[in-house]
Coordinates of C-alpha atoms and ligand atoms in Angstrom, one line a residue:
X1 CA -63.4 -18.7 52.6
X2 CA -67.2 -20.0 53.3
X3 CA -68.2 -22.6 55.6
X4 CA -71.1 -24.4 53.9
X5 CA -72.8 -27.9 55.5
X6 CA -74.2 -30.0 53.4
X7 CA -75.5 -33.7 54.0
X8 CA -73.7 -35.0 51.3
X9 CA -70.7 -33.9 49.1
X10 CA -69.5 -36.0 46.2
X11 CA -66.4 -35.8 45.1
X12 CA -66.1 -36.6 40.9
X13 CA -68.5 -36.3 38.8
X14 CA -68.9 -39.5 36.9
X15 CA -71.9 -41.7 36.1
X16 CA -71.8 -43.2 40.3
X17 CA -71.3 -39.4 41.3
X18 CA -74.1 -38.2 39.2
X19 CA -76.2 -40.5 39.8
X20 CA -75.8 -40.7 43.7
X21 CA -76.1 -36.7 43.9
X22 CA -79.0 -36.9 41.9
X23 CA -80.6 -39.6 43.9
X24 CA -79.5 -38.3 47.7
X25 CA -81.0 -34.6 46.6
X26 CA -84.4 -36.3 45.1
X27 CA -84.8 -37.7 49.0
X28 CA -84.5 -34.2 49.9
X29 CA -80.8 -34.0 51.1
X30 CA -78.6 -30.7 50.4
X31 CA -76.1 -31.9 48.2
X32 CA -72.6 -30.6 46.9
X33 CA -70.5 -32.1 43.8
X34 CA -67.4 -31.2 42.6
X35 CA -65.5 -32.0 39.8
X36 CA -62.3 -30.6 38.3
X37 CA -63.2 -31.5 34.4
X38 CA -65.5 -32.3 32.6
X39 CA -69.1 -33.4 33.7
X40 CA -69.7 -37.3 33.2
X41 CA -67.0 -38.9 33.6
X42 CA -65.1 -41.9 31.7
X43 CA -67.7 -42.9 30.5
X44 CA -69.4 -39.9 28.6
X45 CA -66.9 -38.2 27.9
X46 CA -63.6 -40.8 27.2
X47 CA -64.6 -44.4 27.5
X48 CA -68.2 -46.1 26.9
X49 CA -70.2 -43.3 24.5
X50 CA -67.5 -41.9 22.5
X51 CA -65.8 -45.7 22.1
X52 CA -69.5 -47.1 20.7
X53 CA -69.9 -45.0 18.4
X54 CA -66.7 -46.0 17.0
X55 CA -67.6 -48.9 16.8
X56 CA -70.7 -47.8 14.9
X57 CA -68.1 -45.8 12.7
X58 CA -65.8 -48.8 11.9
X59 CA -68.1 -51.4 11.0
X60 CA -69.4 -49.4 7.3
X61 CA -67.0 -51.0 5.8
X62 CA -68.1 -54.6 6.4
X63 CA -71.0 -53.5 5.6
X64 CA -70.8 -52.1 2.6
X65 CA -68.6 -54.7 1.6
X66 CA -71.6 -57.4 2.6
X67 CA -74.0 -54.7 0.8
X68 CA -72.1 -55.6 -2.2
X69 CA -72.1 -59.6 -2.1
X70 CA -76.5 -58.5 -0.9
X71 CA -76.6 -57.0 -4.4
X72 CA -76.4 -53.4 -4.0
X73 CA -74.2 -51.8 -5.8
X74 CA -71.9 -49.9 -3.4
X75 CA -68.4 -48.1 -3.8
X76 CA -66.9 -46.8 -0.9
X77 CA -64.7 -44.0 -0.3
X78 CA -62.2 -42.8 2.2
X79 CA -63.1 -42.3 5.9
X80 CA -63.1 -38.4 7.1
X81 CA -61.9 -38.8 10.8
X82 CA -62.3 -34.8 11.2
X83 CA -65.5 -34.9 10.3
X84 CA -66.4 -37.6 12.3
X85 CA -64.9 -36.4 15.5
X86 CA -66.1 -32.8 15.1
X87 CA -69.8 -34.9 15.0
X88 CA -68.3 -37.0 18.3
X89 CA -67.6 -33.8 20.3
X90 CA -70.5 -32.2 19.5
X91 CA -72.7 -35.3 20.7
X92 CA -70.3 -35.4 24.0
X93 CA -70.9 -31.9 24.7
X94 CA -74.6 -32.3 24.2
X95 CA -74.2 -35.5 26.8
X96 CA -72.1 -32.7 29.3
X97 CA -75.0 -30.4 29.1
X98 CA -77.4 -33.0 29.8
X99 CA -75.7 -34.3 33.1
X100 CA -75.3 -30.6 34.1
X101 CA -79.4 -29.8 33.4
X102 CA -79.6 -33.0 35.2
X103 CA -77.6 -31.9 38.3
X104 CA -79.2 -28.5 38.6
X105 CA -82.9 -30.0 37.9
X106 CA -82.5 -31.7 40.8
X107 CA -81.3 -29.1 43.4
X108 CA -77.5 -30.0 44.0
X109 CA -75.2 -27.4 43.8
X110 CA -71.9 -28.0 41.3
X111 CA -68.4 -26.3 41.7
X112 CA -66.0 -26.7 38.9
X113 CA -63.0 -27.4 41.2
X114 CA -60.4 -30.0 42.8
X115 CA -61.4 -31.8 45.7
X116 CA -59.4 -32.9 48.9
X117 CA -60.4 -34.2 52.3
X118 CA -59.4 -31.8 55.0
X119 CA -60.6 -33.9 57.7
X120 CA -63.8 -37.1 57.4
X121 CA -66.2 -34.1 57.6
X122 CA -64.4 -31.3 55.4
X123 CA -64.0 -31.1 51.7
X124 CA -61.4 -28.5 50.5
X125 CA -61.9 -26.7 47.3
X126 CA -58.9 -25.7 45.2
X127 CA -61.6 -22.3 44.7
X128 CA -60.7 -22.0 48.2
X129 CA -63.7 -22.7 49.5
X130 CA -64.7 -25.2 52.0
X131 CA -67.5 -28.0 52.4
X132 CA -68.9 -29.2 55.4
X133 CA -70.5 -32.7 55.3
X134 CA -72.3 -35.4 57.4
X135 CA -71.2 -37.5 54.5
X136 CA -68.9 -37.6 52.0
X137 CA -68.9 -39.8 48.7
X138 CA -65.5 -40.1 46.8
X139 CA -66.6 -41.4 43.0
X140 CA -63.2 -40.2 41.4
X141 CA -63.2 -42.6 39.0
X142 CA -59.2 -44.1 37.5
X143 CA -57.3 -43.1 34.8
X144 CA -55.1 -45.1 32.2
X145 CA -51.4 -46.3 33.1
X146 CA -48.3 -46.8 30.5
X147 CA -46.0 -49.3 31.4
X148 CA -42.7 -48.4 33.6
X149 CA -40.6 -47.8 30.0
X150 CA -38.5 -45.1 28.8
X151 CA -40.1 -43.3 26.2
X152 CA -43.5 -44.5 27.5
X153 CA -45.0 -40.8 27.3
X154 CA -44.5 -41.1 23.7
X155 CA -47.2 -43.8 23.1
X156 CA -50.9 -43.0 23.7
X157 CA -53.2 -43.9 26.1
X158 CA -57.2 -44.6 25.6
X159 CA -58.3 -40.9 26.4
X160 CA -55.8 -39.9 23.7
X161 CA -57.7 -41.8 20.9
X162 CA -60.7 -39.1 20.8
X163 CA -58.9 -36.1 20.2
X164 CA -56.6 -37.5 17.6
X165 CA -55.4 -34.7 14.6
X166 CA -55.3 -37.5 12.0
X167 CA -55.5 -41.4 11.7
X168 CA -52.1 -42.9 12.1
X169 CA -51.1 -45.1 9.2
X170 CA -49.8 -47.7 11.3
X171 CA -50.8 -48.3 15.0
X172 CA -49.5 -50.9 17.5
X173 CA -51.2 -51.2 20.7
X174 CA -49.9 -53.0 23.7
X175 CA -52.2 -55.0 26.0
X176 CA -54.7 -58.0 25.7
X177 CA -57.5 -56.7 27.6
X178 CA -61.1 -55.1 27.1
X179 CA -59.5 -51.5 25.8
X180 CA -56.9 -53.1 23.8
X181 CA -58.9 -55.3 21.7
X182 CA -62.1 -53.0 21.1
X183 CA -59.7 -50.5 19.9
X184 CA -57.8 -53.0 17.5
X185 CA -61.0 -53.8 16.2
X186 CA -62.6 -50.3 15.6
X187 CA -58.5 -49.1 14.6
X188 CA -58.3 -51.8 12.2
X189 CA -62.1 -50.6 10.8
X190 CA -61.3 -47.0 10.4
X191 CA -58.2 -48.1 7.8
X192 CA -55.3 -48.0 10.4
X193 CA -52.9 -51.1 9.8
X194 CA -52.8 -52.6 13.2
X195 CA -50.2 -54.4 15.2
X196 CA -51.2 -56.2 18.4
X197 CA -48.8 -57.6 21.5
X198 CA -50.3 -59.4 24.1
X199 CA -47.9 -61.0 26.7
X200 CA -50.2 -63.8 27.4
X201 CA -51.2 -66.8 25.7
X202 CA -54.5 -65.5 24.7
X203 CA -56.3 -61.9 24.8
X204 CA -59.1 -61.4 27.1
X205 CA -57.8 -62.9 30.2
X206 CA -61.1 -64.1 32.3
X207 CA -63.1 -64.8 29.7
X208 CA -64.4 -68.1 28.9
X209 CA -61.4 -70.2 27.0
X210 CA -63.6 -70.9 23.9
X211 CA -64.9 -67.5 23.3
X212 CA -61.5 -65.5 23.7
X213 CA -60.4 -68.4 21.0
X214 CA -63.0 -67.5 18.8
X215 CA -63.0 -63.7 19.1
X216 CA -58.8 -63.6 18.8
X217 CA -59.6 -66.0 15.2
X218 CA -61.9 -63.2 13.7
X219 CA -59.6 -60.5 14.9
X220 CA -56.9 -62.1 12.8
X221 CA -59.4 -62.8 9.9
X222 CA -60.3 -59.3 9.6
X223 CA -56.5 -57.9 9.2
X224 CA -55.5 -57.3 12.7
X225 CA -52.0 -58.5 12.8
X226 CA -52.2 -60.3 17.0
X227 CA -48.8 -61.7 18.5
X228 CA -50.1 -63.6 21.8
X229 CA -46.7 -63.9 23.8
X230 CA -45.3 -61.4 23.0
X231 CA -44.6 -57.7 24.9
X232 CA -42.9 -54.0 23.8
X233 CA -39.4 -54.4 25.1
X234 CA -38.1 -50.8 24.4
X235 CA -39.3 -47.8 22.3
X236 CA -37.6 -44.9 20.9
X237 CA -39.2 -41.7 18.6
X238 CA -37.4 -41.6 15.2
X239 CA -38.7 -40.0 12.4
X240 CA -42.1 -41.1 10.9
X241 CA -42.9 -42.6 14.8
X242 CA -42.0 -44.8 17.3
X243 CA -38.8 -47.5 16.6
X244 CA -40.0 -50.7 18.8
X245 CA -38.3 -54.0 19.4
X246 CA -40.3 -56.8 20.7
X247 CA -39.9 -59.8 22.8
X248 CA -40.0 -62.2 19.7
X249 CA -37.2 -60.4 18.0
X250 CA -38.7 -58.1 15.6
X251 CA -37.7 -54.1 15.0
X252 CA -40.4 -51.8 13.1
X253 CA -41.6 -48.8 13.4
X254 CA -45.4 -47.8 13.8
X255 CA -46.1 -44.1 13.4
X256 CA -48.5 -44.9 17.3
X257 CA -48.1 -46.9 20.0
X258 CA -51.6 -47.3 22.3
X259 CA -50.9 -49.0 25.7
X260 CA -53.8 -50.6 26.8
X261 CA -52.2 -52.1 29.6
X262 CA -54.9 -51.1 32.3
X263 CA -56.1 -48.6 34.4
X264 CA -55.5 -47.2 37.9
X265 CA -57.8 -45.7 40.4
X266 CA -57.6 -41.4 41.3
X267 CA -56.9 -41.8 44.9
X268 CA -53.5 -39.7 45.1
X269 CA -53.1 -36.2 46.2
X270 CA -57.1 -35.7 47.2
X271 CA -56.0 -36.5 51.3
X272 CA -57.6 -39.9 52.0
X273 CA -55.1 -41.8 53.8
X274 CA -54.8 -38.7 56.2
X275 CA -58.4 -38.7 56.7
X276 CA -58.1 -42.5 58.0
X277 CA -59.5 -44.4 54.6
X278 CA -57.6 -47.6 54.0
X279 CA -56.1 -48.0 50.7
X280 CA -54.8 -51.6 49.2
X281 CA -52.4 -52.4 47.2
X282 CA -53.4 -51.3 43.7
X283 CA -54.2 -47.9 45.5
X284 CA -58.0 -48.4 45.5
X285 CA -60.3 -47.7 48.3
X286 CA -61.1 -50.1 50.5
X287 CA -64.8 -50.5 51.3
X288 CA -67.6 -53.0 52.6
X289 CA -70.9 -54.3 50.8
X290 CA -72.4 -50.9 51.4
X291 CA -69.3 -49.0 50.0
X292 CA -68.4 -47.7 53.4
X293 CA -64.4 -47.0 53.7
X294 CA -62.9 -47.4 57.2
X295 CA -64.2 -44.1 58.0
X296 CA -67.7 -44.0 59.2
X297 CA -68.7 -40.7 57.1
X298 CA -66.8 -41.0 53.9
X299 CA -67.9 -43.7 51.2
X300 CA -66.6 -44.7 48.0
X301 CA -68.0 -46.3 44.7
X302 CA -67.4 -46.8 41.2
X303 CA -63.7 -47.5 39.6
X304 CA -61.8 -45.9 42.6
X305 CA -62.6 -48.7 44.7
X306 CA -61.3 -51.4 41.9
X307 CA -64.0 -53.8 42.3
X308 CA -66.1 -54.4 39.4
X309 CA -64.9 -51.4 37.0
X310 CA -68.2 -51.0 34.7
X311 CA -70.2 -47.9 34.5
X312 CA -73.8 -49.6 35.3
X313 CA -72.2 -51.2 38.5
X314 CA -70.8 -47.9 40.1
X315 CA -74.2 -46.4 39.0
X316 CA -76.0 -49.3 41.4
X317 CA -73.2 -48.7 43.9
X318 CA -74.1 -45.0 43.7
X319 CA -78.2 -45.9 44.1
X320 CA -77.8 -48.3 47.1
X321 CA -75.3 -46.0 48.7
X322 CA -78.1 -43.7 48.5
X323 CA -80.8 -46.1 50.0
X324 CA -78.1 -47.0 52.8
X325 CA -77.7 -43.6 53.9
X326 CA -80.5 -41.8 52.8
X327 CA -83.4 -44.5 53.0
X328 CA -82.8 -45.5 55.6
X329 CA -82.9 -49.1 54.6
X330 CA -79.0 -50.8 54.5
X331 CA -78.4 -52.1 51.0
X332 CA -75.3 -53.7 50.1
X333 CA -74.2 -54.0 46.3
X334 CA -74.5 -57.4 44.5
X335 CA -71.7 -58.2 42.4
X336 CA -72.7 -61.6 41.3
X337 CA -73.8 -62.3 38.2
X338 CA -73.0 -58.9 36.3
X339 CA -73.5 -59.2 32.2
X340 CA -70.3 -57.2 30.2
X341 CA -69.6 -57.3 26.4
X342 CA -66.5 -56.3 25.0
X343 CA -67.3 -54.1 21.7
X344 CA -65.1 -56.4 19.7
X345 CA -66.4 -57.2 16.1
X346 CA -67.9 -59.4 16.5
X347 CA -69.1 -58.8 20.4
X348 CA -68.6 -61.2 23.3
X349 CA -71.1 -61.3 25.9
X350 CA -71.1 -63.0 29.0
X351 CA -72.5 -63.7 32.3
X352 CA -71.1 -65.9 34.9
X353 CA -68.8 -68.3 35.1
X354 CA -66.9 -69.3 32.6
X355 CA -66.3 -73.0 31.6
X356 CA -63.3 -73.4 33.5
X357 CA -64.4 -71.6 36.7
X358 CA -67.3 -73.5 36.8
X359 CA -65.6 -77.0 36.2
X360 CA -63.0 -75.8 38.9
X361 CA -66.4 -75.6 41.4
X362 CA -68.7 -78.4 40.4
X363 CA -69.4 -81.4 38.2
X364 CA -71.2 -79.3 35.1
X365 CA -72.4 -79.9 31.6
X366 CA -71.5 -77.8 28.6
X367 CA -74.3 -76.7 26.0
X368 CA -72.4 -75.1 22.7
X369 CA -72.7 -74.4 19.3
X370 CA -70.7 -72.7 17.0
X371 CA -72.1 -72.0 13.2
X372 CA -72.5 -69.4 10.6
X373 CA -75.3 -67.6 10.9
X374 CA -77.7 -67.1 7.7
X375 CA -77.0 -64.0 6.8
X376 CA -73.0 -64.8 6.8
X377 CA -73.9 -68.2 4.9
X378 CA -75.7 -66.6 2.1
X379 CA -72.8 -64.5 1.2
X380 CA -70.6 -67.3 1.4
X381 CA -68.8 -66.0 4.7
X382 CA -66.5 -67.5 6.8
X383 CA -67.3 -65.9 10.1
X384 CA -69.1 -68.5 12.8
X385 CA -71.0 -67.0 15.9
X386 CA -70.9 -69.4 19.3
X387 CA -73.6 -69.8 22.1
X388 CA -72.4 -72.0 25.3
X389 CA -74.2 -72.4 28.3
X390 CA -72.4 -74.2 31.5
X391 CA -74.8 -75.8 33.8
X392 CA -74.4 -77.7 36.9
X393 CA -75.2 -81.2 37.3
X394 CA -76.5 -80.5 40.6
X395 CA -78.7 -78.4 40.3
X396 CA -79.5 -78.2 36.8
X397 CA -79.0 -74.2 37.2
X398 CA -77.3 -72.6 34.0
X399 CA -74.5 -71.2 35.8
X400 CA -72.8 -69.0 32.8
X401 CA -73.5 -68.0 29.3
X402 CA -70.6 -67.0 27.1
X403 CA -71.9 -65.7 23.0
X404 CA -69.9 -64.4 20.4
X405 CA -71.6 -62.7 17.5
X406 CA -73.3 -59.5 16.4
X407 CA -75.2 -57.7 18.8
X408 CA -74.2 -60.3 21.7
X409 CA -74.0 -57.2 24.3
X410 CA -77.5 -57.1 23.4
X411 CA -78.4 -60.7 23.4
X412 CA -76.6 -61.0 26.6
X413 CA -78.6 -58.3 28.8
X414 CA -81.7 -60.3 28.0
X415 CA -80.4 -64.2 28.8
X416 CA -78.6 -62.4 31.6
X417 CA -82.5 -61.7 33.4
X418 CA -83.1 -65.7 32.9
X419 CA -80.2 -66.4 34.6
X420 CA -79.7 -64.0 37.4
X421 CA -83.4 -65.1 38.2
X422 CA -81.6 -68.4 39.1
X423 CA -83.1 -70.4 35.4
X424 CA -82.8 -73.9 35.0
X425 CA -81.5 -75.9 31.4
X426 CA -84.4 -77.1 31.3
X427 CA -86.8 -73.6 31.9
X428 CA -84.4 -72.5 28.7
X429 CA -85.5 -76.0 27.3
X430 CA -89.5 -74.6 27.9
X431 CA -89.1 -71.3 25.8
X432 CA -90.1 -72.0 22.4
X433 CA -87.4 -70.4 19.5
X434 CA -87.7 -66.6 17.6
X435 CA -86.8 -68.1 13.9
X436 CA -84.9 -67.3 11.8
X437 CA -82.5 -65.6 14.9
X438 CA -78.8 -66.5 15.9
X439 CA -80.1 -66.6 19.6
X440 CA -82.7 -69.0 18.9
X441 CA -79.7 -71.6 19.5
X442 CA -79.6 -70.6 22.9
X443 CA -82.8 -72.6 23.5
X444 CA -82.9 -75.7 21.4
X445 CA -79.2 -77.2 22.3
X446 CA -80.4 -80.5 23.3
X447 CA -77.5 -82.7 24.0
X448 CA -74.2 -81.3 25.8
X449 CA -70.9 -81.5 24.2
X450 CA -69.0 -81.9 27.1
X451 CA -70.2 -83.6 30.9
X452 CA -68.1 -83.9 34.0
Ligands
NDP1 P1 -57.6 -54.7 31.5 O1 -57.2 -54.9 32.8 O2 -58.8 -55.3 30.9 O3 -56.4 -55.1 30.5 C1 -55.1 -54.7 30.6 C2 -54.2 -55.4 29.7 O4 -52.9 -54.9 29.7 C3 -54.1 -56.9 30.0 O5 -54.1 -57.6 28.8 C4 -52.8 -57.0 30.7 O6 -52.2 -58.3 30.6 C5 -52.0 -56.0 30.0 N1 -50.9 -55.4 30.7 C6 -50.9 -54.9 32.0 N2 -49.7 -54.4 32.3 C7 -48.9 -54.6 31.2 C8 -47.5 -54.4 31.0 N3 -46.7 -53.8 31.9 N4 -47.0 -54.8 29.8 C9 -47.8 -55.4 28.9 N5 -49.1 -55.6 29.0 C10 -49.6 -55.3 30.2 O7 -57.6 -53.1 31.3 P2 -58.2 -52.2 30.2 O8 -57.3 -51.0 30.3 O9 -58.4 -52.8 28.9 O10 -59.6 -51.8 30.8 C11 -59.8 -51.4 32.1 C12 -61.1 -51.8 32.6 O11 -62.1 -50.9 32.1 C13 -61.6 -53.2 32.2 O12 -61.1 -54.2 33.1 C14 -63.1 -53.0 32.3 O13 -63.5 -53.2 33.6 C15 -63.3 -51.6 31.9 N6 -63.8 -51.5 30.5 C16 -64.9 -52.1 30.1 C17 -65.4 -52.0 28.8 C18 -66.7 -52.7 28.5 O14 -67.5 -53.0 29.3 N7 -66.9 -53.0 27.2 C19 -64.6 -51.4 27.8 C20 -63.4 -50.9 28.3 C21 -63.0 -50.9 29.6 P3 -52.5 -59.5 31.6 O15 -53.8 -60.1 31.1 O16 -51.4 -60.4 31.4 O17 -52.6 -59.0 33.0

């Protein structure tokens, strides 16, 4: 056994983990990270990277279809998932190596190997080894969670989905939320016949009312067979796949079932409530503006604390962690205001409040319009893009901005600079339109469509 100090060991070795050792180490700190898989976390290596570029995968054949009705004359044949995902490992390991050049560039020293707390200074390695810390960092990140079902380990989960031998035929997948419906979408693009149940009225729970609306109408329109209201009641392996009877009566069998049903931070097993961190109720860590748990040397960002669970905001946990602790200068994390898109096809973006959490506040007018864009219209298409902003009476500040359409997680990281600067309808009114664009709607809505 060695006794090693460090000033800082991180524990996971995600994109907050990364990041933070990366950034602690540049300040001149000696810095430790473990992590018992692979390097970059959810997001490189099962969630954001490898899911985009399935998107990217399942949207050929909408394209080539509109290629077609463009004049070009296009014919299409099957999808080859194995050569696909052999190409999608290879890009992830590429992204591995990266994070690891990354790491070692900057000085901190990596051990492949489980964590736990041995005390709010100690960090036991399953290697046997032992860390000594002034601070430690726990960035472990969550994992997917099946419902409480027998049979439940017979249907997959999200970090399943890359490593598939074949496409199923059939897929149902369970859940209304961001994992569910980005994977119906790219699913249903790939050529799998897909079967959605969500429990609730309407998928997307949070989102503005209007856009989920619109989003759930062109998931339906493009062949994805959505039940809102309805949940898996049991599930049973027969032959060919998985027997399942739902809540509105119906028997079939899918040869998959995906839950989607959420995800769950990593905080059993690694020693934290021993070492005095509070936990609450969902098992997260507890921790204040500056990611500080309840013990004065150990902090925590990213999913494991189950605040906001995306990858840029544990990566600006991760930096002002770093400037708290290491620059001197105390900098707590501002989750206001964050942009997201769900991958959906098409995307929704958003920022803010939505329509009816903004109503709920304050008196506030509603900017919106839904049409097809020129490049649908042309073809004769049916599918209608949506802009809405939700501004306050008061003080004239657009409070949210809500856009379904192509390339809204793009559109949305640029409106979302106006707005997080604080901008007025009326400094939107100012900025003269990019035609012909969708997003030039965005700045000549005039009148509001609805005002209270
Ligand atoms: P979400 O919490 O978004 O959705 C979980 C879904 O499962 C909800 O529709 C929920 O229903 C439903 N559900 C939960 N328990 C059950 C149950 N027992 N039976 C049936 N349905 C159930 O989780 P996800 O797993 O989709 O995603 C996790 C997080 O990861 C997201 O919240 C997001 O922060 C992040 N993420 C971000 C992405 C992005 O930025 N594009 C992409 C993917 C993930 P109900 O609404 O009724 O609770």
């Amino acid at each position: 056994m060695t006794d090693t100090d460090y000033d800082l060991v991180v524990i996971g070795g995600g994109s907050g983990g990364v990041r933070a050792a990366r950034m602690a180490a540049a300040r001149g700190a000696r810095v430790a990270l473990a992590e018992d898989d692979r390097m970059g976390g959810t997001c490189v290596i099962r969630g954001c990277v490898p899911k985009k570029l399935m998107v990217f995968a399942s949207a050929y054949p909408e394209l080539m279809a509109e290629a077609r009705d463009y004049g070009w004359d296009v014919t299409s044949g099957p999808f080859d998932w194995t050569a696909f995902r052999t190409r999608l490992h290879a890009e992830l390991d590429r992204l591995e190596g990266v994070y690891r050049r990354m790491l070692d560039g900057s000085g901190v020293t990596t051990f492949n190997a489980r964590a736990t707390l041995a005390d709010p200074h100690t960090v036991a390695l399953s290697t046997g080894e032992t860390l000594r810390a002034r601070h430690i960092l726990v960035a472990t990140g969550g994992h997917p969670v099946r419902p409480p079902l027998p049979n439940a380990e017979h249907g997959l989960v999200s970090d399943d989905l890359f490593h598939l031998e074949t496409l199923p035929k059939t897929l149902l997948i369970v859940g209304g939320g961001f994992i569910a419906c980005e994977f119906a979408g790219i699913m249903n693009g790939l050529g799998v016949k897909v079967t959605q149940y969500y429990r609730g009225a309407q998928i997307l729970r949070g989102f503005d009312d209007e856009a989920r609306g619109l989003v759930a109408e062109h998931m339906r329109a493009d062949g994805i067979d959505l039940h809102t209201g309805t949940n898996l009641l049991e599930m049973e392996p027969v032959t060919g796949g998985l027997r399942v009877k739902a809540t509105n009566g119906s028997q079939q069998v899918f040869e998959q079932v995906l839950f989607a049903t959420g995800r769950t931070p990593n905080t059993a097993g690694i020693g934290l409530e021993q070492a005095g961190v509070r936990l609450g109720r969902r098992g997260e860590i507890q921790v204040d503006a500056y990611s500080q748990t309840a013990v004065p040397s150990i902090y925590a960002i990213g999913d494991v604390t189950d605040r906001v669970n995306l990858t840029p905001v544990a990566i600006r946990e991760a930096m002002n962690f770093v400037q708290t602790v290491f620059g001197g200068e105390p900098t707590p994390t501002d989750h206001d205001q964050i942009p997201s898109a769900v991958f959906t096809q098409p995307e929704l973006g958003s920022i803010g409040l939505t329509e009816e959490a903004a109503r709920a506040q304050e008196p506030v007018e509603v900017y919106c319009t839904s049409f097809r864009p020129m490049r649908q219209a042309f073809i004769g298409g049916s599918k209608r893009v949506m802009m809405k902003l939700v501004v306050s009476i008061a003080t004239r500040k657009v409070l949210g901005c809500h856009i379904v359409a192509p390339e809204a997680g793009e559109m949305i990281q640029l409106v979302g600079i106006a707005i997080k600067m604080g901008a007025t309808k009326e400094d939107i009114d100012r900025v003269v339109a990019v035609h012909p664009t969708m997003s030039e709607e965005l700045v000549t809505m005039r009148q509001p469509i609805r005002s209270e």
